[in-house]
Structure formats: C-alpha cells, structure tokens
CSV table of C-alpha atoms in Angstrom, one decimal:
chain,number,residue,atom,x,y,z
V,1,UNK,CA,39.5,-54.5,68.9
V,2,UNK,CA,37.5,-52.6,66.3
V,3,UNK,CA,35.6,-49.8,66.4
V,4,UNK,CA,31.9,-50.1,66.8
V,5,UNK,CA,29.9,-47.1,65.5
V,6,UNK,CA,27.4,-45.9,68.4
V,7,UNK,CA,24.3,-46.9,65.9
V,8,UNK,CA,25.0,-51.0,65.4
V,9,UNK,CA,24.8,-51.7,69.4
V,10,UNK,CA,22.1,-50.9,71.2
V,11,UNK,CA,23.2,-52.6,74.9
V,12,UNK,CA,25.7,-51.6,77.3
V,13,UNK,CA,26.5,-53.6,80.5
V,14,UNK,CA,26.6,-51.8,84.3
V,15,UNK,CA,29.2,-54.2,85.8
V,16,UNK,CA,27.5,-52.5,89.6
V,17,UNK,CA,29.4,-52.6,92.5
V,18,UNK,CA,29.8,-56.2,93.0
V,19,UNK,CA,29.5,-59.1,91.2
V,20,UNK,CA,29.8,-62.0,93.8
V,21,UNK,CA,26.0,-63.3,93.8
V,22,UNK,CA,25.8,-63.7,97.8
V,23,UNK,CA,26.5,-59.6,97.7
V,24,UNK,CA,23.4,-59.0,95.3
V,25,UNK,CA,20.6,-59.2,98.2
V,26,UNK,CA,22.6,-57.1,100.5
V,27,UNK,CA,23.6,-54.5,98.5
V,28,UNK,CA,19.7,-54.7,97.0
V,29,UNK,CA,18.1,-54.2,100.4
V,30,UNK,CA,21.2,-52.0,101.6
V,31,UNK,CA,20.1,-49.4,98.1
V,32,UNK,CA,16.4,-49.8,98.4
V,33,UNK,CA,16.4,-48.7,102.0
V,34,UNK,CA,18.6,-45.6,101.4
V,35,UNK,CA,16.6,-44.8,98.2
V,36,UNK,CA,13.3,-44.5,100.3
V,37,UNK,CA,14.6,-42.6,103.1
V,38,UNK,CA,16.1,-40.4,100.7
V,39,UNK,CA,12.9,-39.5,98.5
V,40,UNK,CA,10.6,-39.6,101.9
V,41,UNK,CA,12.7,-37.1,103.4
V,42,UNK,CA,13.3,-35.0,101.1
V,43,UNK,CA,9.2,-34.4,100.3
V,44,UNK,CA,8.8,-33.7,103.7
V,45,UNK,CA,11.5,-30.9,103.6
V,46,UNK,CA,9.1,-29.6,100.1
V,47,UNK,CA,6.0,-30.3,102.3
V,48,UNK,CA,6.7,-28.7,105.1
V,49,UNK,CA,8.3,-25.3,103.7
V,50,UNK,CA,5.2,-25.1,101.2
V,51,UNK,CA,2.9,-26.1,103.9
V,52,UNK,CA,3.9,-23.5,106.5
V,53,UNK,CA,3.7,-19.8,106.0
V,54,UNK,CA,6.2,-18.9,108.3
V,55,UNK,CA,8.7,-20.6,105.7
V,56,UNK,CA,7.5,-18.7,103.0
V,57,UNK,CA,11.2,-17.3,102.7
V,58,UNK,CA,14.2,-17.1,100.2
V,59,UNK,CA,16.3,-19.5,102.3
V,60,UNK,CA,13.2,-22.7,102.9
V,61,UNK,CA,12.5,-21.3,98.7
V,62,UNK,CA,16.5,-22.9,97.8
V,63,UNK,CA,16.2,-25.9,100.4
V,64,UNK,CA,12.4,-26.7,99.2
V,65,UNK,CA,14.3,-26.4,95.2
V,66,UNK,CA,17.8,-28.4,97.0
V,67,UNK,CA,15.1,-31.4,97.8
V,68,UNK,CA,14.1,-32.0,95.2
V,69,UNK,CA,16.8,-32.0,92.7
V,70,UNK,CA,18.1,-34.1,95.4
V,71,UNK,CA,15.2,-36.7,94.5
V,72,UNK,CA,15.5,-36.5,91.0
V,73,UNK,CA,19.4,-36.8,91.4
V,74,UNK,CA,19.2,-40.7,93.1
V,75,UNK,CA,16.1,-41.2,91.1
V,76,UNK,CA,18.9,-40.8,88.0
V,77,UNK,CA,20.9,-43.9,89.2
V,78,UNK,CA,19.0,-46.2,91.9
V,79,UNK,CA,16.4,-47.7,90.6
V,80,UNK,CA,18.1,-48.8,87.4
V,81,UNK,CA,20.5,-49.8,89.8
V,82,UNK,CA,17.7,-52.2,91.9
V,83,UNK,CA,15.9,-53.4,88.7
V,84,UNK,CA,19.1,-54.7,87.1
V,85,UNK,CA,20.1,-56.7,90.4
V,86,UNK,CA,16.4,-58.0,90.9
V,87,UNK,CA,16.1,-59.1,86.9
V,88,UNK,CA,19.7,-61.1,87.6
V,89,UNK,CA,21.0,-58.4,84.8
V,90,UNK,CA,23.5,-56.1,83.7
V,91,UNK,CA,22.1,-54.6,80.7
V,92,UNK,CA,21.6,-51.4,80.0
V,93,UNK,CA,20.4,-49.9,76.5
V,94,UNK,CA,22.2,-47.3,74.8
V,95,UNK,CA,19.8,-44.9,74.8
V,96,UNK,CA,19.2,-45.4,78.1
V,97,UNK,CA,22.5,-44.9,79.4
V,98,UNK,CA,23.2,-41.5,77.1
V,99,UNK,CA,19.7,-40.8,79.2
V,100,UNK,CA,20.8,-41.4,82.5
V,101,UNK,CA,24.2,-39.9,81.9
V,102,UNK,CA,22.6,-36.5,80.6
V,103,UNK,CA,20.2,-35.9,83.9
V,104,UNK,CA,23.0,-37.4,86.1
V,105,UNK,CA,24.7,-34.6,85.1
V,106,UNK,CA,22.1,-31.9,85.4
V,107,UNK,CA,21.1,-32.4,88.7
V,108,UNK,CA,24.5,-33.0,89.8
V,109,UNK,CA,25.3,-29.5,88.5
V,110,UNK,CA,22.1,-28.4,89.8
V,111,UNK,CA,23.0,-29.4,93.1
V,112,UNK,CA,26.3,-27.3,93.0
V,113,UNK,CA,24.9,-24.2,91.9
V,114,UNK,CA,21.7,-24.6,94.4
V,115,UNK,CA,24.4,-24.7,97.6
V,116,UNK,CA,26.2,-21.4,96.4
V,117,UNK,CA,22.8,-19.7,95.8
V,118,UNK,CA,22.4,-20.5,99.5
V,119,UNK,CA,25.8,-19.8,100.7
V,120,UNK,CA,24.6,-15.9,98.6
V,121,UNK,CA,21.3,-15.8,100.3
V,122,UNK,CA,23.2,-16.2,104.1
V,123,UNK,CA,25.5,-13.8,103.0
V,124,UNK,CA,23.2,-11.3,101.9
V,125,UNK,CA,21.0,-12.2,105.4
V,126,UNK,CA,24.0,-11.7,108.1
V,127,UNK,CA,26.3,-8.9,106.2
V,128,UNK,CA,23.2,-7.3,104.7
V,129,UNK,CA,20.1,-7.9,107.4
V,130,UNK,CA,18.4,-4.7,106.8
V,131,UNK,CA,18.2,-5.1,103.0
V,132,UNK,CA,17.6,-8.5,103.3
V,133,UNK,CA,14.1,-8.7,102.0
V,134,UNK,CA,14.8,-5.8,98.9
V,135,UNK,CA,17.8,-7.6,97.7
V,136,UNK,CA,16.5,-11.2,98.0
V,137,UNK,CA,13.2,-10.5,96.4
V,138,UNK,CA,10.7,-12.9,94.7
V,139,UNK,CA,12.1,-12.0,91.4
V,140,UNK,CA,16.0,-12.5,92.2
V,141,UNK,CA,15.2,-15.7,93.6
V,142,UNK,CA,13.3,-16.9,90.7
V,143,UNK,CA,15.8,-15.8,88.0
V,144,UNK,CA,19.2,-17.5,90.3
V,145,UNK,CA,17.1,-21.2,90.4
V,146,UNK,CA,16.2,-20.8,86.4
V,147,UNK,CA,19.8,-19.5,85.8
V,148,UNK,CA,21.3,-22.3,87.9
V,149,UNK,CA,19.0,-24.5,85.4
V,150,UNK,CA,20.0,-23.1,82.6
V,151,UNK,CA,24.0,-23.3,82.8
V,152,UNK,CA,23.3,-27.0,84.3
V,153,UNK,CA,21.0,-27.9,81.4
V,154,UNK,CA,23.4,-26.4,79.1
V,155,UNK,CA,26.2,-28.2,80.6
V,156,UNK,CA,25.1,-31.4,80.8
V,157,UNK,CA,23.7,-31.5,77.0
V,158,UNK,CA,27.4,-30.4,75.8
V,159,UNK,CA,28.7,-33.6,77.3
V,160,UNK,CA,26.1,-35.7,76.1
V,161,UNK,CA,27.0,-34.4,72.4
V,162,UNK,CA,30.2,-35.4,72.6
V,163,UNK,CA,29.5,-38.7,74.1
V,164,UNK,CA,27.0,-39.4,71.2
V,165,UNK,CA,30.3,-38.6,68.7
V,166,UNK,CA,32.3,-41.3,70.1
V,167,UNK,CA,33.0,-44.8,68.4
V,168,UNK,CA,33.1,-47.7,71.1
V,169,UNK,CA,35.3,-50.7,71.0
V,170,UNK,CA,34.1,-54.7,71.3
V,171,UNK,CA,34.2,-54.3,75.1
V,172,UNK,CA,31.6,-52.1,76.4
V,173,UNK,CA,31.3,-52.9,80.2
V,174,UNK,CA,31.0,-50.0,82.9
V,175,UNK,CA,32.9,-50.6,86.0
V,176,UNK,CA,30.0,-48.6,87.7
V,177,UNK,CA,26.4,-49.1,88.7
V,178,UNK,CA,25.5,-46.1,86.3
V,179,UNK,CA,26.6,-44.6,83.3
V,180,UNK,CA,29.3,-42.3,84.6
V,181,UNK,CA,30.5,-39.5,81.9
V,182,UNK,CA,34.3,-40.7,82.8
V,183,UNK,CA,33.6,-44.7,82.2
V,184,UNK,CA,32.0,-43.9,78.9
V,185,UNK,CA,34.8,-42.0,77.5
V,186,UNK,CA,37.0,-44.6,78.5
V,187,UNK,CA,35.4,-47.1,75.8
V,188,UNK,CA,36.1,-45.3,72.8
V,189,UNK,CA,38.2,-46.6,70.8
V,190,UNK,CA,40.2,-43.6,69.2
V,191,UNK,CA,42.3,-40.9,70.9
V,192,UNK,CA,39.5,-39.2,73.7
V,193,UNK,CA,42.0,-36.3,74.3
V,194,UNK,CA,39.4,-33.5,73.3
V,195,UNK,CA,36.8,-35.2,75.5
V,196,UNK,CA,39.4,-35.6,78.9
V,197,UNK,CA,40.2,-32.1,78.1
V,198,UNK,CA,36.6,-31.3,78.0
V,199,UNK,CA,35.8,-33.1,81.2
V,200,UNK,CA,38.7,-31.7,83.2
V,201,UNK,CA,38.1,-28.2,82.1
V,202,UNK,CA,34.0,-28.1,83.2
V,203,UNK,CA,35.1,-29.5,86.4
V,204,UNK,CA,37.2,-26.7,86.5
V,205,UNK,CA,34.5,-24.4,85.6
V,206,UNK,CA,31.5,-26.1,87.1
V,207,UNK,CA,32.9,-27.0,90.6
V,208,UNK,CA,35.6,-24.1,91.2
V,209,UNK,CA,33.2,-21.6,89.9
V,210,UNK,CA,30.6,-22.3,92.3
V,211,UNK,CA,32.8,-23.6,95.6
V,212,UNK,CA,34.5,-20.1,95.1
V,213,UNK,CA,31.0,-17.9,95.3
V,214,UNK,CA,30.8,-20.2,98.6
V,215,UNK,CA,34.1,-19.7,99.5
V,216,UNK,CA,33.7,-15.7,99.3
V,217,UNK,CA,30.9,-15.5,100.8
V,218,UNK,CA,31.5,-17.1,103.7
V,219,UNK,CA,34.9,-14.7,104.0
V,220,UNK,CA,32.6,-11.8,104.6
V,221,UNK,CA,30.1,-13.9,106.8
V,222,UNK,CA,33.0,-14.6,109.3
V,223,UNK,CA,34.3,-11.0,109.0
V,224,UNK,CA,30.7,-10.1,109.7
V,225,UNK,CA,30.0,-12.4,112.9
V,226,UNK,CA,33.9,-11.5,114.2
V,227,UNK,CA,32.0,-7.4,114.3
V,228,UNK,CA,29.7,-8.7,116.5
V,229,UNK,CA,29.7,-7.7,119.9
V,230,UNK,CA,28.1,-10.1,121.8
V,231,UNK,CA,28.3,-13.6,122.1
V,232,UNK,CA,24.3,-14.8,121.7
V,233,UNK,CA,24.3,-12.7,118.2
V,234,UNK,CA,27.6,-14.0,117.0
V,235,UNK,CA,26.3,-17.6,118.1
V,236,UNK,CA,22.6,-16.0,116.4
V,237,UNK,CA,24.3,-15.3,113.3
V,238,UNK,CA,26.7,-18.5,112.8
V,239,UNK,CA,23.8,-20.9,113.6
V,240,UNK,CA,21.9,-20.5,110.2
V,241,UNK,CA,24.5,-21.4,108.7
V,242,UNK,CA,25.7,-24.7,110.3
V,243,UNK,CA,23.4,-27.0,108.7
V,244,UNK,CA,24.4,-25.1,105.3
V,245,UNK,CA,27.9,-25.5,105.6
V,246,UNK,CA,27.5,-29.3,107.0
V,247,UNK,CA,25.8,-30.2,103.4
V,248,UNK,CA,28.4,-28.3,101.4
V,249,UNK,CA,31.4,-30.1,103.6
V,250,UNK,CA,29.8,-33.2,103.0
V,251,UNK,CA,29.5,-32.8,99.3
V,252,UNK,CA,32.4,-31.1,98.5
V,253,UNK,CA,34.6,-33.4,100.5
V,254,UNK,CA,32.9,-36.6,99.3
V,255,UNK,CA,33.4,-35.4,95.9
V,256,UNK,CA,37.0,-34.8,95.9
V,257,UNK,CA,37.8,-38.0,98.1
V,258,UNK,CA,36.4,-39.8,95.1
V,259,UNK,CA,38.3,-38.0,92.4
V,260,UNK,CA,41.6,-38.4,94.6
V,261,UNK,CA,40.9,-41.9,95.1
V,262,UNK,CA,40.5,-43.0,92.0
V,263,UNK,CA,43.5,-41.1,90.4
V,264,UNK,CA,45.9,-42.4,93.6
V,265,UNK,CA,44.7,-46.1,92.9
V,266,UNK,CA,43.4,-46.1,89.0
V,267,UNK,CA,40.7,-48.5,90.3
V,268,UNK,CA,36.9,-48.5,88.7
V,269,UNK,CA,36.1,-50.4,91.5
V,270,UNK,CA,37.2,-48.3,94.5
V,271,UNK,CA,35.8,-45.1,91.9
V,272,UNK,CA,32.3,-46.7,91.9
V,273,UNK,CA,31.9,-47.3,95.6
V,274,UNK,CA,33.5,-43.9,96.7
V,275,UNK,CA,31.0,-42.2,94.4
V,276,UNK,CA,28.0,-43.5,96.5
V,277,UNK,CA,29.0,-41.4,99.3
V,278,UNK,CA,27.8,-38.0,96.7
V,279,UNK,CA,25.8,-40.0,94.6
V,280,UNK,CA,23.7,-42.0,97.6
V,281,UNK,CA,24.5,-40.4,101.2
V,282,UNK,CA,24.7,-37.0,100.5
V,283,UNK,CA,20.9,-36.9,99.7
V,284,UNK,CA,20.0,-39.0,101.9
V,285,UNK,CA,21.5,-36.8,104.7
V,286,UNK,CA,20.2,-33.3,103.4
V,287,UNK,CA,17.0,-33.8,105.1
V,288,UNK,CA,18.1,-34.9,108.1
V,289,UNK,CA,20.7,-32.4,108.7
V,290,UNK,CA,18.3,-29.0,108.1
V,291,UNK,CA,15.4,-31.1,110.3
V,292,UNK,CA,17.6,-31.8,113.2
V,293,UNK,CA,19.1,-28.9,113.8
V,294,UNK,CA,16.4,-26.5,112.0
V,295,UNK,CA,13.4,-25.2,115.1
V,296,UNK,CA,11.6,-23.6,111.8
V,297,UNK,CA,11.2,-27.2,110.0
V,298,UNK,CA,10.8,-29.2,112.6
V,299,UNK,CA,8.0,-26.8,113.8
V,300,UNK,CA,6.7,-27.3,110.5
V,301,UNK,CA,6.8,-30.5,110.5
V,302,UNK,CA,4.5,-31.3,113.5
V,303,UNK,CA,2.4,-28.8,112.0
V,304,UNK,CA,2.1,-31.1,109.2
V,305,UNK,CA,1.7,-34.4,111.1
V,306,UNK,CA,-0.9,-32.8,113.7
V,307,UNK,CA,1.6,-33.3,116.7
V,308,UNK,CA,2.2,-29.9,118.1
V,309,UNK,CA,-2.1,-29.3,118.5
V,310,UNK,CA,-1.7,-33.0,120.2
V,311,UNK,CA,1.3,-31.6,122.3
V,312,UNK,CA,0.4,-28.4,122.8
V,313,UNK,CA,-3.3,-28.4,123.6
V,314,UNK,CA,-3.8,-30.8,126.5
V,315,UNK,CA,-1.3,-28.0,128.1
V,316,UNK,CA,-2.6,-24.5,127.4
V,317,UNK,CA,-5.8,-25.8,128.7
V,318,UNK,CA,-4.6,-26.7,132.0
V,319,UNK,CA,-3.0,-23.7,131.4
V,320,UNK,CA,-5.9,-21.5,131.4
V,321,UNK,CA,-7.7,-23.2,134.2
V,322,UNK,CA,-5.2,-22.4,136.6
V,323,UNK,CA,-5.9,-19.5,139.1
C-alpha cells in the first residue's frame, strides 16, 4: 500500500458498530433514545442547581460543570453516529474526524479532571468542615474548572498535531463509530512508535494523575469518618459521597474494562462496543445517580416542575385549619 499524504483525501469511513443492515434500525433507535435521555438529564441537573439557591454551593458548582461536559462529550460522537446510519453511510470527512477526535478528547479529559475536583471538594468538606467555605471559595473554584480546561485543551490539541503529521495508507476504514485517537494512528503507514509512545504516556499522565488525587483523598475521607463517634454522622459523612464515588467506579472501571479487553482480544470490534459503556452509559447515568439518591436535587427539581407547591400546599392548609 502506499502512503497517502493527509491533504489528497478528504473522506474517511466509520465502519460503526455493525454492519449487518437488519442491526442498523435497532442500534439507530437503541442510540437516539440514550442520546436524549442523556442531554435531557443532564440540563435538568444545570437547571436545577442554577435554579435553586440552596445549591448555590462548590459541590452542585462541579456537578452543574460535570453535566455539561457530559452533554458536549456524547454530543462529540452520537449524532454523527445517527446521521451516518440514517443517510445509509459511512463517510466521514477528514476534517471532520480530526474535529471530532480533538473535542472527544477534551471533554473526555475534562470529565477526568472534573471527578477529582470533586473527590477535593468532599475531602476538603468532611476532613476540613469548619474551613469549608474559606478554602473552597468562589475564586478556587473558578480557577480548578478553568485549570482542568486548560491542561484538557492543551492535551487534546497535542494529539491532534501529531495526528495531522501522519501519512495514511490506501485503506482508511475505522473499526469504530467515531474517530478514536488509537484507530487513527493505526492507519499510518510508517513506523507510529513516537505516537503509541505518546498515547501510552498521557494515559499515564492524564488518567493516573487524576484517579490518584481521588485515590488520596478518599484515604483521608475514610480515616476521617473511621474518627467519628457515632454512627448517624459516620453514615452523615459517607453519604455525600456515594453518589460521587458511584460515577467515578463506573467510569474508571468501564474505562479500563475496555482498554483490557481490547489488548486481551486485539479486536476493533469488541474495542468499539466496550467503549460505549464510557462513551454512551456513563453520561447517561450521571444524572440519574446524583437525582436518585440526592434530597437537595430532587428538592430542586420539584421546585422546578411546580410539584412540591402541588404536594405540599393542599397539606399545610389542612394543616392550619386543624384545632
């Protein structure tokens, strides 16, 4: 095969998840569904913590931002994902997938670093309570989301450079339904040890860096709760941080199951469907995890919808004619 500089093709192809026609509908109506429950949820999560006062707060500040990069994160892949299997197509542009790989990327890393700014913020609320609001102050708040940008940004341009670099061969099909950063490199033509190298060493960087801030500060939040005396205040304590620790599980552990996966069986295939469970599900379950088991957002949510004057006020004015 030779070498195709990146400027005389302009089309890629997204080989998806399936190629079996009968699958196509399915999987269509399958995405579609999970897209919209996805966005819908996670601008009520925004909508409710900006609408209600009482959420005014550094932790509902990180969720609010954990929404929506969440939105913009399956925004990234889905519905190029849904047009391609409505238009009966595969293609992709060049420019397009360079696009889609760069803000794949950032929000992914975005969504890392946003989870250990939280995991921070618990620490600093259960080990720290009464210095709680000095330390986590408007201004620290700010400059850990625009740092968390920043490195993200900044890591997510460096790959694209050295994507743009690389010389493909004839065969430029993705075993993926996006443009994944390891499929890409795998189409060049020439010796991609600099750019494996690369890849290896920010996942290194960019997911060990931040599951170790977790990591540490959930040390000193179990050292913390294990000083409590009584049983309500360690059950007080450990409670805001369930639904925390339930999205980092579920990220971290879908993440890795993927990378394992696809290194144990050196599929594309079983890679691109393992990857939905981060890509996909893991936004798609934010929402419902902090609403379920969250009082303060579900409060807020009622709030939103009118329900808890509907609720509420036929009672208190029984209430108040009572004797």
């Amino acid at each position: 095969m030779e070498p195709r500089n990146n400027t005389k093709f302009s089309k890629l192809l997204l080989l998806g998840l399936s190629e079996e026609i009968e699958l196509q509908s399915l999987i269509s109506g399958l995405f579609l569904s999970m897209y919209l429950i996805t966005v819908f949820g996670n601008l009520l999560i925004i909508l409710a913590v900006s609408s209600g006062s009482h959420l005014h707060t550094p932790m509902y500040f990180f969720l609010s931002n954990l929404s929506f990069v969440d939105i913009c994160f399956i925004s990234t892949t889905i519905p190029k994902m849904l047009w391609n299997i409505q238009m009966q197509s595969q293609v992709i542009t060049y420019e397009g997938c360079i696009t889609q790989m760069c803000f794949y990327i950032l929000f992914g890393a975005l969504d890392d670093f946003l989870l250990a700014v939280m995991a921070y913020d618990r620490y600093v609320a259960i080990c720290h309570p009464l210095h709680y609001t000095v330390i986590m102050n408007l201004w620290l708040c700010g400059c850990l989301v625009l740092v968390s940008w920043v490195i993200s940004a900044t890591y997510s341009l460096l790959h694209s450079l050295m994507v743009l670099h690389l010389s493909f061969c004839s065969d430029l099909e993705i075993h993926h339904f996006f443009c994944e950063t390891k499929q890409l490199v795998q189409l060049a033509c020439y010796d991609t040890f600099l750019n494996n190298t690369t890849l290896c060493f920010g996942a290194v960087i960019m997911g060990g860096g931040p599951l170790t801030g977790i990591l540490y500060s959930y040390s000193k939040i179990v050292s913390s709760i294990c000083g409590i005396s009584s049983a309500h205040g360690k059950y007080k304590a450990f409670s805001t941080c369930v639904s925390h620790l339930s999205i980092v599980s579920l990220f971290y552990f879908s993440g890795l199951g993927v990378y394992l996966s696809s290194a144990a069986t050196h599929s594309s295939h079983s890679s691109a469907t393992g990857s939905v469970m981060y890509t996909v599900v893991t936004p798609m379950l934010n929402p419902f995890i902090y609403s379920l088991r969250n009082k303060d957002i579900k409060r807020a949510l009622k709030r939103l919808f009118g329900m808890e004057t509907f609720i509420k006020g036929p009672f208190s004015l029984r209430l108040k004619k009572c004797p």
